[in-house]
Short mmCIF file of C-alpha atoms and ligand atoms in Angstrom, two decimals:
data_model
loop_
_atom_site.label_atom_id
_atom_site.label_comp_id
_atom_site.label_asym_id
_atom_site.label_seq_id
_atom_site.Cartn_x
_atom_site.Cartn_y
_atom_site.Cartn_z
CA UNK A 1 -0.15 -0.14 -0.12
CA UNK A 2 1.20 3.73 -0.35
CA UNK A 3 1.95 4.90 2.23
CA UNK A 4 2.83 8.65 3.69
CA UNK A 5 4.09 9.55 6.97
CA UNK A 6 3.88 7.88 10.31
CA UNK A 7 1.38 9.04 12.55
CA UNK A 8 1.18 6.73 15.44
CA UNK A 9 2.89 3.26 16.80
CA UNK A 10 1.31 0.53 19.00
CA UNK A 11 3.65 -2.11 20.77
CA UNK A 12 2.47 -3.99 17.74
CA UNK A 13 1.50 -2.12 15.41
CA UNK A 14 2.43 1.39 13.54
CA UNK A 15 -0.08 3.21 11.50
CA UNK A 16 1.11 5.93 8.61
CA UNK A 17 -1.33 8.23 6.80
CA UNK A 18 -2.31 6.52 3.54
CA UNK A 19 -1.22 8.24 0.38
CA UNK A 20 -3.97 7.18 -1.66
CA UNK A 21 -7.11 8.22 0.56
CA UNK A 22 -6.74 11.76 3.10
CA UNK A 23 -9.55 9.90 5.20
CA UNK A 24 -7.47 6.83 5.46
CA UNK A 25 -3.98 5.30 7.23
CA UNK A 26 -2.18 2.08 6.82
CA UNK A 27 -1.77 0.00 9.59
CA UNK A 28 1.32 -2.00 9.81
CA UNK A 29 1.09 -5.36 12.53
CA UNK A 30 4.73 -5.19 13.26
CA UNK A 31 6.43 -9.66 14.25
CA UNK A 32 6.63 -7.98 18.36
CA UNK A 33 4.58 -9.83 20.97
CA UNK A 34 4.35 -7.95 24.26
CA UNK A 35 2.60 -8.98 27.58
CA UNK A 36 2.66 -7.32 31.17
CA UNK A 37 1.67 -3.44 29.57
CA UNK A 38 5.31 -3.76 27.34
CA UNK A 39 7.29 -4.98 30.69
CA UNK A 40 7.98 -9.01 28.49
CA UNK A 41 8.42 -8.18 24.77
CA UNK A 42 10.27 -10.56 22.28
CA UNK A 43 9.80 -11.24 18.21
CA UNK A 44 7.88 -13.69 16.89
CA UNK A 45 9.19 -13.75 12.69
CA UNK A 46 5.37 -13.60 10.64
CA UNK A 47 3.40 -12.94 13.96
CA UNK A 48 2.10 -9.32 12.28
CA UNK A 49 1.10 -11.36 9.32
CA UNK A 50 -0.83 -13.29 11.18
CA UNK A 51 -2.38 -10.15 13.69
CA UNK A 52 -2.74 -8.70 10.43
CA UNK A 53 -4.67 -11.86 9.20
CA UNK A 54 -6.27 -12.80 11.49
CA UNK A 55 -8.29 -9.16 11.99
CA UNK A 56 -8.72 -8.81 8.63
CA UNK A 57 -11.37 -11.78 8.58
CA UNK A 58 -12.41 -10.58 11.59
CA UNK A 59 -13.57 -6.68 10.18
CA UNK A 60 -15.13 -8.48 7.10
CA UNK A 61 -17.03 -10.58 9.30
CA UNK A 62 -18.28 -7.88 10.93
CA UNK A 63 -18.74 -5.38 8.17
CA UNK A 64 -20.18 -8.42 6.78
CA UNK A 65 -23.80 -8.15 9.42
CA UNK A 66 -23.50 -4.56 9.10
CA UNK A 67 -21.39 -3.65 12.75
CA UNK A 68 -19.40 0.06 11.54
CA UNK A 69 -16.32 -0.69 11.79
CA UNK A 70 -12.67 1.62 10.13
CA UNK A 71 -11.86 -1.91 8.32
CA UNK A 72 -11.68 -0.80 4.34
CA UNK A 73 -9.90 -3.39 3.06
CA UNK A 74 -6.09 -5.21 2.83
CA UNK A 75 -4.24 -8.19 5.92
CA UNK A 76 -5.69 -11.04 3.40
CA UNK A 77 -3.42 -9.95 0.72
CA UNK A 78 -0.29 -12.95 -0.09
CA UNK A 79 2.52 -11.05 1.59
CA UNK A 80 1.41 -7.97 3.64
CA UNK A 81 0.81 -7.21 6.83
CA UNK A 82 -0.85 -3.77 6.06
CA UNK A 83 -4.89 -2.69 6.46
CA UNK A 84 -6.12 -0.15 4.57
CA UNK A 85 -8.62 1.63 7.68
CA UNK A 86 -10.86 4.72 8.08
CA UNK A 87 -8.58 7.51 9.83
CA UNK A 88 -10.55 7.91 13.75
CA UNK A 89 -9.58 9.81 16.21
CA UNK A 90 -9.21 7.10 19.13
CA UNK A 91 -11.15 6.94 22.55
CA UNK A 92 -8.29 5.35 24.57
CA UNK A 93 -10.27 3.39 26.42
CA UNK A 94 -9.99 -0.65 26.13
CA UNK A 95 -13.89 -2.06 25.94
CA UNK A 96 -13.87 -5.43 27.51
CA UNK A 97 -16.69 -8.01 27.13
CA UNK A 98 -16.76 -10.83 29.75
CA UNK A 99 -18.85 -14.25 29.15
CA UNK A 100 -16.47 -16.03 31.06
CA UNK A 101 -14.61 -15.25 34.01
CA UNK A 102 -11.03 -15.86 33.38
CA UNK A 103 -7.66 -12.97 34.17
CA UNK A 104 -8.02 -9.73 35.61
CA UNK A 105 -11.58 -10.33 36.33
CA UNK A 106 -10.54 -13.78 37.99
CA UNK A 107 -7.78 -12.04 40.47
CA UNK A 108 -10.29 -9.10 41.52
CA UNK A 109 -12.47 -11.19 42.05
CA UNK A 110 -11.18 -14.42 44.12
CA UNK A 111 -14.65 -16.21 44.89
CA UNK A 112 -15.46 -16.60 41.24
CA UNK A 113 -13.61 -19.86 39.81
CA UNK A 114 -11.82 -19.70 36.76
CA UNK A 115 -14.83 -20.83 33.84
CA UNK A 116 -17.83 -19.63 35.42
CA UNK A 117 -20.04 -17.82 32.97
CA UNK A 118 -21.08 -14.49 33.77
CA UNK A 119 -24.38 -13.70 33.23
CA UNK A 120 -25.63 -11.47 31.68
CA UNK A 121 -22.12 -10.83 29.97
CA UNK A 122 -19.76 -8.17 31.83
CA UNK A 123 -18.77 -5.19 30.21
CA UNK A 124 -15.64 -3.21 31.41
CA UNK A 125 -13.49 0.01 31.02
CA UNK A 126 -10.04 0.17 31.04
CA UNK A 127 -7.88 3.36 30.38
CA UNK A 128 -5.11 3.37 28.47
CA UNK A 129 -2.41 4.50 29.99
CA UNK A 130 0.39 1.70 30.24
CA UNK A 131 2.74 3.83 33.07
CA UNK A 132 -0.15 2.65 35.60
CA UNK A 133 -1.24 -0.58 34.20
CA UNK A 134 -4.40 0.52 32.21
CA UNK A 135 -6.93 1.66 35.39
CA UNK A 136 -10.03 0.62 35.65
CA UNK A 137 -12.57 3.19 34.80
CA UNK A 138 -16.46 3.69 36.19
CA UNK A 139 -18.98 4.90 32.87
CA UNK A 140 -19.25 8.17 34.86
CA UNK A 141 -15.93 8.55 35.45
CA UNK A 142 -15.22 8.59 31.11
CA UNK A 143 -18.48 10.99 30.46
CA UNK A 144 -16.94 13.10 33.62
CA UNK A 145 -13.44 13.05 31.95
CA UNK A 146 -14.59 14.20 28.90
CA UNK A 147 -13.21 10.72 26.94
CA UNK A 148 -16.85 9.75 25.48
CA UNK A 149 -20.04 11.08 25.67
CA UNK A 150 -22.90 9.32 27.34
CA UNK A 151 -23.93 8.33 23.82
CA UNK A 152 -21.36 7.36 22.22
CA UNK A 153 -20.39 5.72 25.29
CA UNK A 154 -23.11 3.51 25.00
CA UNK A 155 -22.89 2.63 21.33
CA UNK A 156 -19.53 1.29 22.51
CA UNK A 157 -20.93 -0.69 25.06
CA UNK A 158 -23.45 -1.99 22.42
CA UNK A 159 -21.10 -2.22 20.17
CA UNK A 160 -18.49 -4.03 22.26
CA UNK A 161 -21.23 -6.20 22.69
CA UNK A 162 -22.31 -7.12 19.57
CA UNK A 163 -19.03 -7.81 18.40
CA UNK A 164 -18.20 -10.44 20.93
CA UNK A 165 -22.49 -11.93 20.82
CA UNK A 166 -21.22 -12.59 16.82
CA UNK A 167 -17.36 -13.90 17.79
CA UNK A 168 -18.80 -15.93 20.18
CA UNK A 169 -21.17 -17.61 17.81
CA UNK A 170 -18.83 -18.08 15.15
CA UNK A 171 -16.24 -19.79 17.42
CA UNK A 172 -18.92 -21.76 19.25
CA UNK A 173 -19.63 -23.15 15.75
CA UNK A 174 -16.10 -24.64 15.86
CA UNK A 175 -16.64 -25.74 19.34
CA UNK A 176 -14.17 -23.05 20.95
CA UNK A 177 -15.41 -21.36 23.88
CA UNK A 178 -14.72 -17.21 23.34
CA UNK A 179 -14.59 -16.08 27.21
CA UNK A 180 -13.78 -12.82 27.26
CA UNK A 181 -12.92 -9.90 24.38
CA UNK A 182 -11.00 -6.42 24.29
CA UNK A 183 -11.96 -3.80 21.58
CA UNK A 184 -11.26 -0.06 21.12
CA UNK A 185 -12.99 2.50 19.09
CA UNK A 186 -12.99 5.33 17.36
CA UNK A 187 -14.44 8.90 16.50
CA UNK A 188 -14.61 9.25 12.65
CA UNK A 189 -16.19 12.38 10.71
CA UNK A 190 -19.86 11.82 9.41
CA UNK A 191 -20.46 12.74 5.34
CA UNK A 192 -23.64 14.47 6.72
CA UNK A 193 -21.52 16.08 9.38
CA UNK A 194 -20.73 15.18 13.20
CA UNK A 195 -18.98 12.06 14.13
CA UNK A 196 -19.78 8.86 14.07
CA UNK A 197 -17.82 5.89 16.70
CA UNK A 198 -16.70 3.64 14.43
CA UNK A 199 -14.91 -0.48 15.76
CA UNK A 200 -11.50 0.71 15.55
CA UNK A 201 -7.47 -0.73 15.93
CA UNK A 202 -7.03 -4.67 15.47
CA UNK A 203 -8.31 -7.85 17.01
CA UNK A 204 -6.13 -10.71 16.66
CA UNK A 205 -5.28 -13.63 18.59
CA UNK A 206 -4.09 -10.94 21.34
CA UNK A 207 -7.27 -9.67 21.93
CA UNK A 208 -9.32 -12.71 23.83
CA UNK A 209 -9.72 -15.62 25.49
CA UNK A 210 -10.61 -18.84 23.18
CA UNK A 211 -10.48 -22.34 25.13
CA UNK A 212 -11.42 -25.17 22.78
CA UNK A 213 -13.77 -27.58 23.81
CA UNK A 214 -14.73 -24.95 26.90
CA UNK A 215 -10.77 -26.07 28.16
CA UNK A 216 -8.89 -23.57 29.39
CA UNK A 217 -5.82 -26.13 29.69
CA UNK A 218 -6.33 -25.79 25.49
CA UNK A 219 -6.63 -22.16 25.36
CA UNK A 220 -5.31 -20.84 21.79
CA UNK A 221 -4.91 -17.10 22.81
CA UNK A 222 -2.07 -14.92 23.81
CA UNK A 223 -2.35 -15.81 26.60
CA UNK A 224 -0.10 -18.90 26.44
CA UNK A 225 2.89 -16.69 26.55
CA UNK A 226 1.74 -14.12 29.55
CA UNK A 227 2.11 -17.26 31.29
CA UNK A 228 5.28 -18.41 30.57
CA UNK A 229 7.99 -16.27 32.64
CA UNK A 230 10.81 -16.58 30.24
CA UNK A 231 10.19 -18.25 26.40
CA UNK A 232 12.27 -21.08 25.08
CA UNK A 233 12.61 -20.97 20.92
CA UNK A 234 10.57 -23.67 21.69
CA UNK A 235 8.30 -21.58 23.73
CA UNK A 236 7.72 -18.63 20.68
CA UNK A 237 7.70 -21.87 17.95
CA UNK A 238 4.59 -23.02 19.90
CA UNK A 239 2.99 -19.62 20.70
CA UNK A 240 3.38 -19.29 16.33
CA UNK A 241 1.31 -22.20 16.33
CA UNK A 242 -1.59 -21.24 17.64
CA UNK A 243 -1.61 -17.85 16.06
CA UNK A 244 -1.85 -19.76 12.72
CA UNK A 245 -4.57 -22.27 14.16
CA UNK A 246 -6.35 -19.11 14.93
CA UNK A 247 -6.06 -16.95 11.39
CA UNK A 248 -6.76 -20.92 10.04
CA UNK A 249 -9.79 -21.08 12.22
CA UNK A 250 -11.31 -17.52 11.34
CA UNK A 251 -11.08 -17.45 7.68
CA UNK A 252 -13.88 -20.01 8.66
CA UNK A 253 -15.50 -18.01 10.09
CA UNK A 254 -17.71 -16.77 6.89
CA UNK A 255 -18.21 -20.55 5.63
CA UNK A 256 -21.66 -21.03 5.88
CA UNK A 257 -23.81 -23.66 3.42
CA UNK A 258 -26.72 -21.47 3.22
CA UNK A 259 -29.70 -20.71 2.97
CA UNK A 260 -33.35 -19.42 1.64
CA UNK A 261 -36.66 -19.34 2.80
CA UNK A 262 -39.36 -21.22 0.85
CA UNK A 263 -42.77 -19.60 1.12
CA UNK A 264 -45.56 -21.24 -0.08
CA UNK A 265 -49.14 -19.44 -0.37
CA UNK A 266 -51.75 -21.07 -0.48
CA UNK A 267 -53.42 -18.11 -3.41
CA UNK A 268 -52.02 -15.37 -5.11
CA UNK A 269 -54.16 -13.28 -2.91
CA UNK A 270 -51.94 -13.92 -0.26
CA UNK A 271 -48.47 -11.96 -2.14
CA UNK A 272 -49.19 -8.75 -0.17
CA UNK A 273 -48.40 -10.82 2.75
CA UNK A 274 -45.85 -12.61 1.16
CA UNK A 275 -44.55 -9.38 -0.43
CA UNK A 276 -44.27 -7.99 3.45
CA UNK A 277 -41.91 -11.64 3.97
CA UNK A 278 -39.66 -11.18 1.12
CA UNK A 279 -38.90 -6.88 1.97
CA UNK A 280 -37.82 -8.44 5.79
CA UNK A 281 -35.49 -11.46 4.74
CA UNK A 282 -34.33 -9.20 1.90
CA UNK A 283 -33.29 -6.41 4.77
CA UNK A 284 -31.19 -9.42 6.33
CA UNK A 285 -29.71 -10.49 2.93
CA UNK A 286 -32.06 -13.79 3.63
CA UNK A 287 -32.42 -15.24 -0.16
CA UNK A 288 -36.29 -16.54 -0.91
CA UNK A 289 -38.38 -17.60 -3.25
CA UNK A 290 -42.14 -17.55 -3.74
CA UNK A 291 -44.78 -19.72 -4.80
CA UNK A 292 -47.67 -20.59 -5.11
CA UNK A 293 -49.37 -23.88 -4.13
CA UNK A 294 -52.65 -24.73 -2.05
CA UNK A 295 -53.37 -28.15 -0.41
CA UNK A 296 -57.02 -27.95 -0.93
CA UNK A 297 -57.14 -27.19 -4.53
CA UNK A 298 -53.16 -29.14 -6.15
CA UNK A 299 -52.35 -30.70 -3.26
CA UNK A 300 -50.28 -33.13 -5.74
CA UNK A 301 -48.22 -29.31 -6.95
CA UNK A 302 -48.30 -29.04 -3.65
CA UNK A 303 -46.29 -31.82 -2.14
CA UNK A 304 -44.04 -31.66 -6.09
CA UNK A 305 -43.15 -28.20 -4.50
CA UNK A 306 -41.48 -29.02 -1.24
CA UNK A 307 -39.74 -32.13 -3.00
CA UNK A 308 -37.99 -29.20 -4.99
CA UNK A 309 -37.65 -27.09 -2.82
CA UNK A 310 -35.89 -29.70 -0.30
CA UNK A 311 -33.25 -31.01 -3.12
CA UNK A 312 -31.95 -27.94 -3.70
CA UNK A 313 -28.42 -26.44 -2.86
CA UNK A 314 -28.86 -25.41 0.96
CA UNK A 315 -30.86 -25.23 3.75
CA UNK A 316 -34.50 -24.10 3.61
CA UNK A 317 -36.64 -23.07 6.26
CA UNK A 318 -40.83 -22.94 4.98
CA UNK A 319 -42.59 -19.65 5.54
CA UNK A 320 -46.60 -21.03 4.55
CA UNK A 321 -49.22 -18.65 4.24
CA UNK A 322 -52.78 -19.58 3.86
CA UNK A 323 -55.90 -18.16 5.18
CA UNK A 324 -59.24 -19.49 5.68
CA UNK A 325 -58.88 -22.84 6.53
CA UNK A 326 -55.21 -23.60 7.01
CA UNK A 327 -54.52 -27.54 5.45
CA UNK A 328 -51.06 -25.56 3.91
CA UNK A 329 -48.74 -25.65 7.25
CA UNK A 330 -49.37 -28.97 8.13
CA UNK A 331 -49.37 -30.37 5.12
CA UNK A 332 -45.90 -29.31 4.56
CA UNK A 333 -44.60 -29.67 7.20
CA UNK A 334 -45.82 -33.55 7.44
CA UNK A 335 -43.70 -33.93 3.93
CA UNK A 336 -40.35 -31.92 4.90
CA UNK A 337 -38.32 -32.83 7.79
CA UNK A 338 -37.27 -28.90 7.35
CA UNK A 339 -38.59 -26.75 9.87
CA UNK A 340 -41.96 -24.60 8.52
CA UNK A 341 -43.21 -21.52 10.40
CA UNK A 342 -47.03 -20.82 9.52
CA UNK A 343 -48.01 -17.05 9.08
CA UNK A 344 -51.40 -17.29 7.76
CA UNK A 345 -53.41 -13.82 7.27
CA UNK A 346 -55.92 -13.97 9.49
CA UNK A 347 -59.47 -12.80 8.05
CA UNK A 348 -62.26 -10.80 10.09
CA UNK A 349 -64.95 -14.39 9.02
CA UNK A 350 -66.38 -15.58 12.42
CA UNK A 351 -64.34 -13.11 14.58
CA UNK A 352 -60.43 -14.14 13.11
CA UNK A 353 -61.57 -17.68 14.09
CA UNK A 354 -58.97 -18.87 11.09
CA UNK A 355 -56.43 -19.15 13.19
CA UNK A 356 -57.10 -22.26 15.28
CA UNK A 357 -57.29 -24.76 12.19
CA UNK A 358 -53.04 -23.33 12.43
CA UNK A 359 -53.01 -23.72 16.11
CA UNK A 360 -54.90 -27.35 16.12
CA UNK A 361 -53.11 -29.70 14.62
CA UNK A 362 -52.48 -33.59 14.41
CA UNK A 363 -49.76 -36.13 16.07
CA UNK A 364 -46.69 -35.81 14.34
CA UNK A 365 -47.25 -32.50 12.96
CA UNK A 366 -45.22 -29.48 14.21
CA UNK A 367 -45.63 -26.41 12.31
CA UNK A 368 -45.11 -23.23 14.16
CA UNK A 369 -47.39 -20.10 14.54
CA UNK A 370 -46.52 -16.13 13.55
CA UNK A 371 -48.40 -14.01 12.83
CA UNK A 372 -46.39 -10.97 11.43
CA UNK A 373 -44.84 -11.51 8.19
CA UNK A 374 -41.83 -9.34 9.29
CA UNK A 375 -42.14 -11.72 12.42
CA UNK A 376 -42.17 -14.92 10.14
CA UNK A 377 -39.03 -13.72 8.85
CA UNK A 378 -37.20 -12.88 11.64
CA UNK A 379 -38.37 -16.45 13.22
CA UNK A 380 -36.47 -18.41 9.28
CA UNK A 381 -34.09 -15.80 9.89
CA UNK A 382 -32.91 -17.29 13.04
CA UNK A 383 -33.47 -20.84 12.17
CA UNK A 384 -30.89 -20.59 9.72
CA UNK A 385 -28.52 -18.14 11.39
CA UNK A 386 -27.67 -21.20 13.31
CA UNK A 387 -25.44 -22.45 11.01
CA UNK A 388 -24.32 -18.74 9.75
CA UNK A 389 -22.18 -16.15 11.72
CA UNK A 390 -23.46 -13.68 9.37
CA UNK A 391 -27.25 -13.67 9.28
CA UNK A 392 -26.90 -14.10 13.18
CA UNK A 393 -24.39 -10.98 13.52
CA UNK A 394 -26.95 -9.23 11.17
CA UNK A 395 -30.32 -10.85 13.83
CA UNK A 396 -28.16 -9.48 16.67
CA UNK A 397 -28.06 -5.50 14.60
CA UNK A 398 -31.36 -5.74 13.99
CA UNK A 399 -32.51 -6.07 17.42
CA UNK A 400 -29.79 -3.99 18.56
CA UNK A 401 -31.68 -0.80 16.43
CA UNK A 402 -35.37 -2.45 17.89
CA UNK A 403 -34.58 -1.64 21.08
CA UNK A 404 -32.69 1.91 20.08
CA UNK A 405 -36.03 2.87 18.59
CA UNK A 406 -37.86 2.10 21.69
CA UNK A 407 -35.30 4.54 23.99
CA UNK A 408 -35.16 7.19 21.18
CA UNK A 409 -38.76 7.42 21.48
CA UNK A 410 -38.60 7.28 25.44
CA UNK A 411 -36.27 9.90 24.74
CA UNK A 412 -38.34 11.75 22.87
CA UNK A 413 -40.93 11.62 25.77
CA UNK A 414 -39.39 13.09 28.00
CA UNK A 415 -38.40 9.95 29.12
CA UNK A 416 -34.47 8.95 29.43
CA UNK A 417 -31.41 10.71 28.49
CA UNK A 418 -31.79 8.93 24.72
CA UNK A 419 -28.92 6.75 25.52
CA UNK A 420 -29.04 3.52 24.14
CA UNK A 421 -28.47 1.09 26.65
CA UNK A 422 -27.73 2.71 30.54
CA UNK A 423 -23.82 0.82 30.42
CA UNK A 424 -24.11 -2.95 32.77
CA UNK A 425 -24.79 -2.80 35.83
CA UNK A 426 -21.63 -5.14 36.77
CA UNK A 427 -19.01 -2.62 35.06
CA UNK A 428 -19.52 -0.16 37.74
CA UNK A 429 -16.88 -1.22 40.19
P1 5GP B 501 -7.86 -8.97 32.09
O1 5GP B 501 -8.59 -7.72 31.95
O2 5GP B 501 -8.01 -10.56 32.10
O3 5GP B 501 -6.62 -8.99 31.43
O4 5GP B 501 -7.72 -9.04 30.03
C1 5GP B 501 -9.72 -9.14 29.73
C2 5GP B 501 -9.20 -9.47 27.72
O5 5GP B 501 -8.34 -8.22 27.26
C3 5GP B 501 -8.65 -10.58 27.40
O6 5GP B 501 -8.96 -11.58 26.24
C4 5GP B 501 -7.10 -10.22 26.96
O7 5GP B 501 -6.86 -10.43 26.32
C5 5GP B 501 -7.53 -8.03 26.90
N1 5GP B 501 -6.87 -7.01 26.94
C6 5GP B 501 -6.68 -6.88 27.84
N2 5GP B 501 -5.62 -5.91 27.76
C7 5GP B 501 -5.35 -6.13 26.12
C8 5GP B 501 -4.31 -4.84 25.89
O8 5GP B 501 -3.92 -4.16 26.12
N3 5GP B 501 -3.79 -5.73 24.76
C9 5GP B 501 -4.79 -6.23 23.68
N4 5GP B 501 -4.62 -7.27 22.32
N5 5GP B 501 -5.91 -7.26 24.20
C10 5GP B 501 -5.89 -6.84 25.68
#
């Protein structure tokens, strides 16, 4: 990448102004590995390359989930340990999310056994200050000292939680437990004026603890290096091997067998309902196919549709739309081992009692009922997200927006400060 002058230098990376884009910087990951706020320091040849590769793969995943990040390009190319990122004013706070007790949390809470699940997840803030060993700060102090506004901190907290959940999902698919995670944020100018909060800095194997099978002794992360007082060459080679394994595993994060929603409606009269489902699915990036087939009028044709959809490449979840007497949902459900969500449009005849035909089903039939078309789309997306971390992340982001809408409405009604999430109580120290 075309680099201008150096703009900043950290323990494991150097930042240069981009010679091509005035709003961007080039991050060059170094081969250093450090611990104890830089007191212990070694060089592992190739670590910078692995850090850039891991970071780029993680940022690509998070960007695909619609999470606002500073990442633009690079890091995954053949030989480069360089990434192009948006230039941010970094906020000097390490935001740590903990799902399982370990590290400094266990030291501060000696009564808690390492490996204990922390529920709800805990968000902690540490002020970046090596000389004072990154002291823990409360949310109030961060706001009082003008390091971030309350609104910015709430956004940082929410995004950190989502990032943790996305990465925990990706690791879980490989039977690896994400224990904790450190992320950082920056402020970047928004095109329409003002600034926006972006996830920034590297996220690599130094940023988390990961335990395969939930077994601490099988750890893959930097803690291995922290635990060795004076590492030998063989120890450093072992550490490098773990970094290679992690970079490789992170490369699997976006893999999915692919899924789609098969919408089957009993009549073309149900099309408006189907379109609402399609719109909601497309907002989450879920592919869908729409068909008309009636269980009452064209039973064999409907069966054939199900066989065809079942036979296509990719996992299918069905959403069935049939008003009045809804035979279609149970009929499709009996014909497939895949999930069927019944989303019947409810008519006004018989005071809407049509719904009972979707609820009272013969034994061995498991079609689920979700009445609102957008909610049916979300339910299908959640099912497909079991095998798809990008989709899982998009669902998390949509839930976050849902929460934000409520809290913002409350603020407009005079109810609160407009903060999206009050900081997790547990982060108060
Ligand atoms: P702890 O507070 O338990 O030492 O660390 C919590 C989490 O944040 C761990 O996943 C750890 O790897 C990460 N972490 C803490 N401090 C730093 C830091 O200065 N740099 C990086 N890259 N990660 C950190």
